[in-house]
Amino acid sequence: MLKHASKSSETAPAPTRAVQHPLQNAWMFWYNKVNRSNAYEADLVKIHIVKTVEEFWAVFDMIKHPAELEFMAEVSLFKMGIDPKWEDPINHDGGRWVFEVENYYLDHEDVYLSLVFFISFFYHTFLRTFILF
């Protein structure tokens, strides 16, 4: 899920900028391998909490390229305190946005540009969660 990290030490680097730009809310990156033979919760892994713009990009840059993720793997981002499951009361009437790309379009710059477009387009919308890839 993260580049150059072993399963026992998967942490994102601390941003080195002196000036931090806090987000309105803390967010949690999650990883799900999607193994249909296991219970959904069994495959969920917390990657990292982000509280600043700099932390967000540090973690985002450490996430494996979509072509390097395992088949059916999901990386998601949820507001802190909201679990990535339908049983969470906040998600009860919610939906899901999925960013899917064909293998031949898997370019990190394209993912970055699509993410920037997505964030800017929905900036003023009440956004609870979204799936990155």
PDB file of C-alpha atoms in Angstrom:
ATOM      1  CA  MET A   1       0.000   0.000   0.000  1.00  0.00           C
ATOM      2  CA  LEU A   2       2.867   2.420   0.732  1.00  0.00           C
ATOM      3  CA  LYS A   3       5.988   2.573  -1.410  1.00  0.00           C
ATOM      4  CA  HIS A   4       9.190   1.234   0.157  1.00  0.00           C
ATOM      5  CA  ALA A   5       7.558   0.210   3.445  1.00  0.00           C
ATOM      6  CA  SER A   6       7.427  -3.132   5.176  1.00  0.00           C
ATOM      7  CA  LYS A   7       4.168  -4.253   6.734  1.00  0.00           C
ATOM      8  CA  SER A   8       5.555  -3.705  10.246  1.00  0.00           C
ATOM      9  CA  SER A   9       6.759  -0.154   9.649  1.00  0.00           C
ATOM     10  CA  GLU A  10       4.312   1.495   7.249  1.00  0.00           C
ATOM     11  CA  THR A  11       4.487   5.141   8.186  1.00  0.00           C
ATOM     12  CA  ALA A  12       4.503   8.252   6.078  1.00  0.00           C
ATOM     13  CA  PRO A  13       7.367  10.694   6.372  1.00  0.00           C
ATOM     14  CA  ALA A  14       6.799  13.790   8.446  1.00  0.00           C
ATOM     15  CA  PRO A  15       6.520  16.892   6.277  1.00  0.00           C
ATOM     16  CA  THR A  16       9.644  19.040   6.487  1.00  0.00           C
ATOM     17  CA  ARG A  17       8.056  22.449   5.858  1.00  0.00           C
ATOM     18  CA  ALA A  18       8.103  24.839   8.801  1.00  0.00           C
ATOM     19  CA  VAL A  19       4.742  26.374   7.863  1.00  0.00           C
ATOM     20  CA  GLN A  20       1.835  23.938   8.109  1.00  0.00           C
ATOM     21  CA  HIS A  21      -1.584  24.473   6.542  1.00  0.00           C
ATOM     22  CA  PRO A  22      -4.160  22.781   8.784  1.00  0.00           C
ATOM     23  CA  LEU A  23      -7.196  21.082   7.331  1.00  0.00           C
ATOM     24  CA  GLN A  24     -10.610  21.854   8.789  1.00  0.00           C
ATOM     25  CA  ASN A  25     -10.893  18.186   9.827  1.00  0.00           C
ATOM     26  CA  ALA A  26      -8.472  15.333  10.368  1.00  0.00           C
ATOM     27  CA  TRP A  27      -8.713  12.535   7.780  1.00  0.00           C
ATOM     28  CA  MET A  28      -7.693   8.865   7.841  1.00  0.00           C
ATOM     29  CA  PHE A  29      -6.262   7.015   4.841  1.00  0.00           C
ATOM     30  CA  TRP A  30      -7.420   3.383   4.745  1.00  0.00           C
ATOM     31  CA  TYR A  31      -6.293   0.377   2.710  1.00  0.00           C
ATOM     32  CA  ASN A  32      -8.506  -2.599   1.868  1.00  0.00           C
ATOM     33  CA  LYS A  33      -7.173  -5.619   0.005  1.00  0.00           C
ATOM     34  CA  VAL A  34     -10.753  -6.851  -0.692  1.00  0.00           C
ATOM     35  CA  ASN A  35     -10.482 -10.548   0.048  1.00  0.00           C
ATOM     36  CA  ARG A  36     -14.041 -11.818  -0.361  1.00  0.00           C
ATOM     37  CA  SER A  37     -13.317 -14.889   1.774  1.00  0.00           C
ATOM     38  CA  ASN A  38     -12.653 -12.667   4.837  1.00  0.00           C
ATOM     39  CA  ALA A  39     -14.985 -10.391   6.753  1.00  0.00           C
ATOM     40  CA  TYR A  40     -14.782  -6.830   5.410  1.00  0.00           C
ATOM     41  CA  GLU A  41     -13.341  -5.450   8.661  1.00  0.00           C
ATOM     42  CA  ALA A  42     -10.581  -8.087   8.683  1.00  0.00           C
ATOM     43  CA  ASP A  43      -8.942  -6.588   5.601  1.00  0.00           C
ATOM     44  CA  LEU A  44      -9.139  -2.906   6.599  1.00  0.00           C
ATOM     45  CA  VAL A  45      -5.805  -1.298   7.471  1.00  0.00           C
ATOM     46  CA  LYS A  46      -5.351   2.252   8.761  1.00  0.00           C
ATOM     47  CA  ILE A  47      -2.550   3.893   6.787  1.00  0.00           C
ATOM     48  CA  HIS A  48      -2.164   7.346   8.305  1.00  0.00           C
ATOM     49  CA  ILE A  49      -4.035  10.300   9.815  1.00  0.00           C
ATOM     50  CA  VAL A  50      -3.562  13.641   8.063  1.00  0.00           C
ATOM     51  CA  LYS A  51      -4.274  16.993   9.683  1.00  0.00           C
ATOM     52  CA  THR A  52      -2.480  19.353   7.303  1.00  0.00           C
ATOM     53  CA  VAL A  53      -2.201  19.856   3.558  1.00  0.00           C
ATOM     54  CA  GLU A  54       1.485  18.935   3.812  1.00  0.00           C
ATOM     55  CA  GLU A  55       0.709  15.653   5.594  1.00  0.00           C
ATOM     56  CA  PHE A  56      -1.928  14.822   2.980  1.00  0.00           C
ATOM     57  CA  TRP A  57       0.541  15.174   0.101  1.00  0.00           C
ATOM     58  CA  ALA A  58       3.302  13.354   2.014  1.00  0.00           C
ATOM     59  CA  VAL A  59       1.012  10.339   2.476  1.00  0.00           C
ATOM     60  CA  PHE A  60      -0.464  10.585  -1.033  1.00  0.00           C
ATOM     61  CA  ASP A  61       3.043  10.578  -2.516  1.00  0.00           C
ATOM     62  CA  MET A  62       3.902   7.450  -0.499  1.00  0.00           C
ATOM     63  CA  ILE A  63       0.888   5.441  -1.697  1.00  0.00           C
ATOM     64  CA  LYS A  64       1.769   2.905  -4.347  1.00  0.00           C
ATOM     65  CA  HIS A  65       0.959   3.750  -7.932  1.00  0.00           C
ATOM     66  CA  PRO A  66      -2.452   2.257  -8.857  1.00  0.00           C
ATOM     67  CA  ALA A  67      -0.780  -0.241 -11.219  1.00  0.00           C
ATOM     68  CA  GLU A  68       1.325  -1.507  -8.283  1.00  0.00           C
ATOM     69  CA  LEU A  69      -1.631  -2.147  -5.968  1.00  0.00           C
ATOM     70  CA  GLU A  70      -2.966  -5.669  -5.667  1.00  0.00           C
ATOM     71  CA  PHE A  71      -6.007  -6.608  -7.757  1.00  0.00           C
ATOM     72  CA  MET A  72      -9.218  -5.256  -6.183  1.00  0.00           C
ATOM     73  CA  ALA A  73      -7.269  -3.222  -3.613  1.00  0.00           C
ATOM     74  CA  GLU A  74      -8.792   0.054  -2.456  1.00  0.00           C
ATOM     75  CA  VAL A  75      -7.236   3.129  -0.915  1.00  0.00           C
ATOM     76  CA  SER A  76      -9.781   5.414   0.690  1.00  0.00           C
ATOM     77  CA  LEU A  77      -9.924   8.600   2.690  1.00  0.00           C
ATOM     78  CA  PHE A  78     -12.480   9.119   5.461  1.00  0.00           C
ATOM     79  CA  LYS A  79     -13.042  11.969   7.847  1.00  0.00           C
ATOM     80  CA  MET A  80     -11.604  11.074  11.262  1.00  0.00           C
ATOM     81  CA  GLY A  81     -14.153   9.253  13.385  1.00  0.00           C
ATOM     82  CA  ILE A  82     -16.015   7.784  10.412  1.00  0.00           C
ATOM     83  CA  ASP A  83     -15.323   4.122   9.724  1.00  0.00           C
ATOM     84  CA  PRO A  84     -15.150   2.966   6.091  1.00  0.00           C
ATOM     85  CA  LYS A  85     -18.197   0.730   6.374  1.00  0.00           C
ATOM     86  CA  TRP A  86     -21.908   1.065   5.734  1.00  0.00           C
ATOM     87  CA  GLU A  87     -22.657   0.217   9.372  1.00  0.00           C
ATOM     88  CA  ASP A  88     -21.225   3.552  10.523  1.00  0.00           C
ATOM     89  CA  PRO A  89     -24.329   5.711  11.221  1.00  0.00           C
ATOM     90  CA  ILE A  90     -22.901   8.641   9.243  1.00  0.00           C
ATOM     91  CA  ASN A  91     -22.559   6.435   6.143  1.00  0.00           C
ATOM     92  CA  HIS A  92     -26.058   4.937   6.450  1.00  0.00           C
ATOM     93  CA  ASP A  93     -27.631   7.073   3.704  1.00  0.00           C
ATOM     94  CA  GLY A  94     -24.338   7.805   1.976  1.00  0.00           C
ATOM     95  CA  GLY A  95     -22.950   6.847  -1.363  1.00  0.00           C
ATOM     96  CA  ARG A  96     -19.558   6.154  -2.815  1.00  0.00           C
ATOM     97  CA  TRP A  97     -17.436   7.866  -5.422  1.00  0.00           C
ATOM     98  CA  VAL A  98     -14.990   5.539  -7.112  1.00  0.00           C
ATOM     99  CA  PHE A  99     -12.042   6.613  -9.208  1.00  0.00           C
ATOM    100  CA  GLU A 100     -11.337   3.801 -11.677  1.00  0.00           C
ATOM    101  CA  VAL A 101      -8.796   3.876 -14.469  1.00  0.00           C
ATOM    102  CA  GLU A 102      -7.838   1.393 -17.145  1.00  0.00           C
ATOM    103  CA  ASN A 103      -4.351  -0.092 -16.816  1.00  0.00           C
ATOM    104  CA  TYR A 104      -3.060   1.750 -19.865  1.00  0.00           C
ATOM    105  CA  TYR A 105      -4.039   5.108 -18.320  1.00  0.00           C
ATOM    106  CA  LEU A 106      -2.277   4.532 -15.003  1.00  0.00           C
ATOM    107  CA  ASP A 107      -0.017   7.540 -14.761  1.00  0.00           C
ATOM    108  CA  HIS A 108       0.640   9.185 -11.395  1.00  0.00           C
ATOM    109  CA  GLU A 109       0.382  12.661 -12.918  1.00  0.00           C
ATOM    110  CA  ASP A 110      -3.058  11.840 -14.323  1.00  0.00           C
ATOM    111  CA  VAL A 111      -4.188  10.625 -10.899  1.00  0.00           C
ATOM    112  CA  TYR A 112      -2.827  13.825  -9.334  1.00  0.00           C
ATOM    113  CA  LEU A 113      -4.598  16.072 -11.853  1.00  0.00           C
ATOM    114  CA  SER A 114      -7.857  14.161 -11.482  1.00  0.00           C
ATOM    115  CA  LEU A 115      -7.621  14.422  -7.701  1.00  0.00           C
ATOM    116  CA  VAL A 116      -6.959  18.170  -7.858  1.00  0.00           C
ATOM    117  CA  PHE A 117      -9.925  18.604 -10.211  1.00  0.00           C
ATOM    118  CA  PHE A 118     -12.117  16.487  -7.949  1.00  0.00           C
ATOM    119  CA  ILE A 119     -11.172  18.410  -4.802  1.00  0.00           C
ATOM    120  CA  SER A 120     -11.603  21.815  -6.446  1.00  0.00           C
ATOM    121  CA  PHE A 121     -14.936  20.827  -8.023  1.00  0.00           C
ATOM    122  CA  PHE A 122     -16.423  19.571  -4.747  1.00  0.00           C
ATOM    123  CA  TYR A 123     -14.674  22.074  -2.453  1.00  0.00           C
ATOM    124  CA  HIS A 124     -17.895  23.695  -1.270  1.00  0.00           C
ATOM    125  CA  THR A 125     -19.880  20.457  -1.099  1.00  0.00           C
ATOM    126  CA  PHE A 126     -20.399  18.586   2.148  1.00  0.00           C
ATOM    127  CA  LEU A 127     -17.807  15.883   1.569  1.00  0.00           C
ATOM    128  CA  ARG A 128     -17.655  12.980   3.994  1.00  0.00           C
ATOM    129  CA  THR A 129     -15.479  10.491   2.167  1.00  0.00           C
ATOM    130  CA  PHE A 130     -14.190   9.401  -1.192  1.00  0.00           C
ATOM    131  CA  ILE A 131     -12.329   6.471  -2.677  1.00  0.00           C
ATOM    132  CA  LEU A 132      -9.059   7.370  -4.367  1.00  0.00           C
ATOM    133  CA  PHE A 133      -8.459   4.245  -6.447  1.00  0.00           C
TER     134      PHE A 133
END
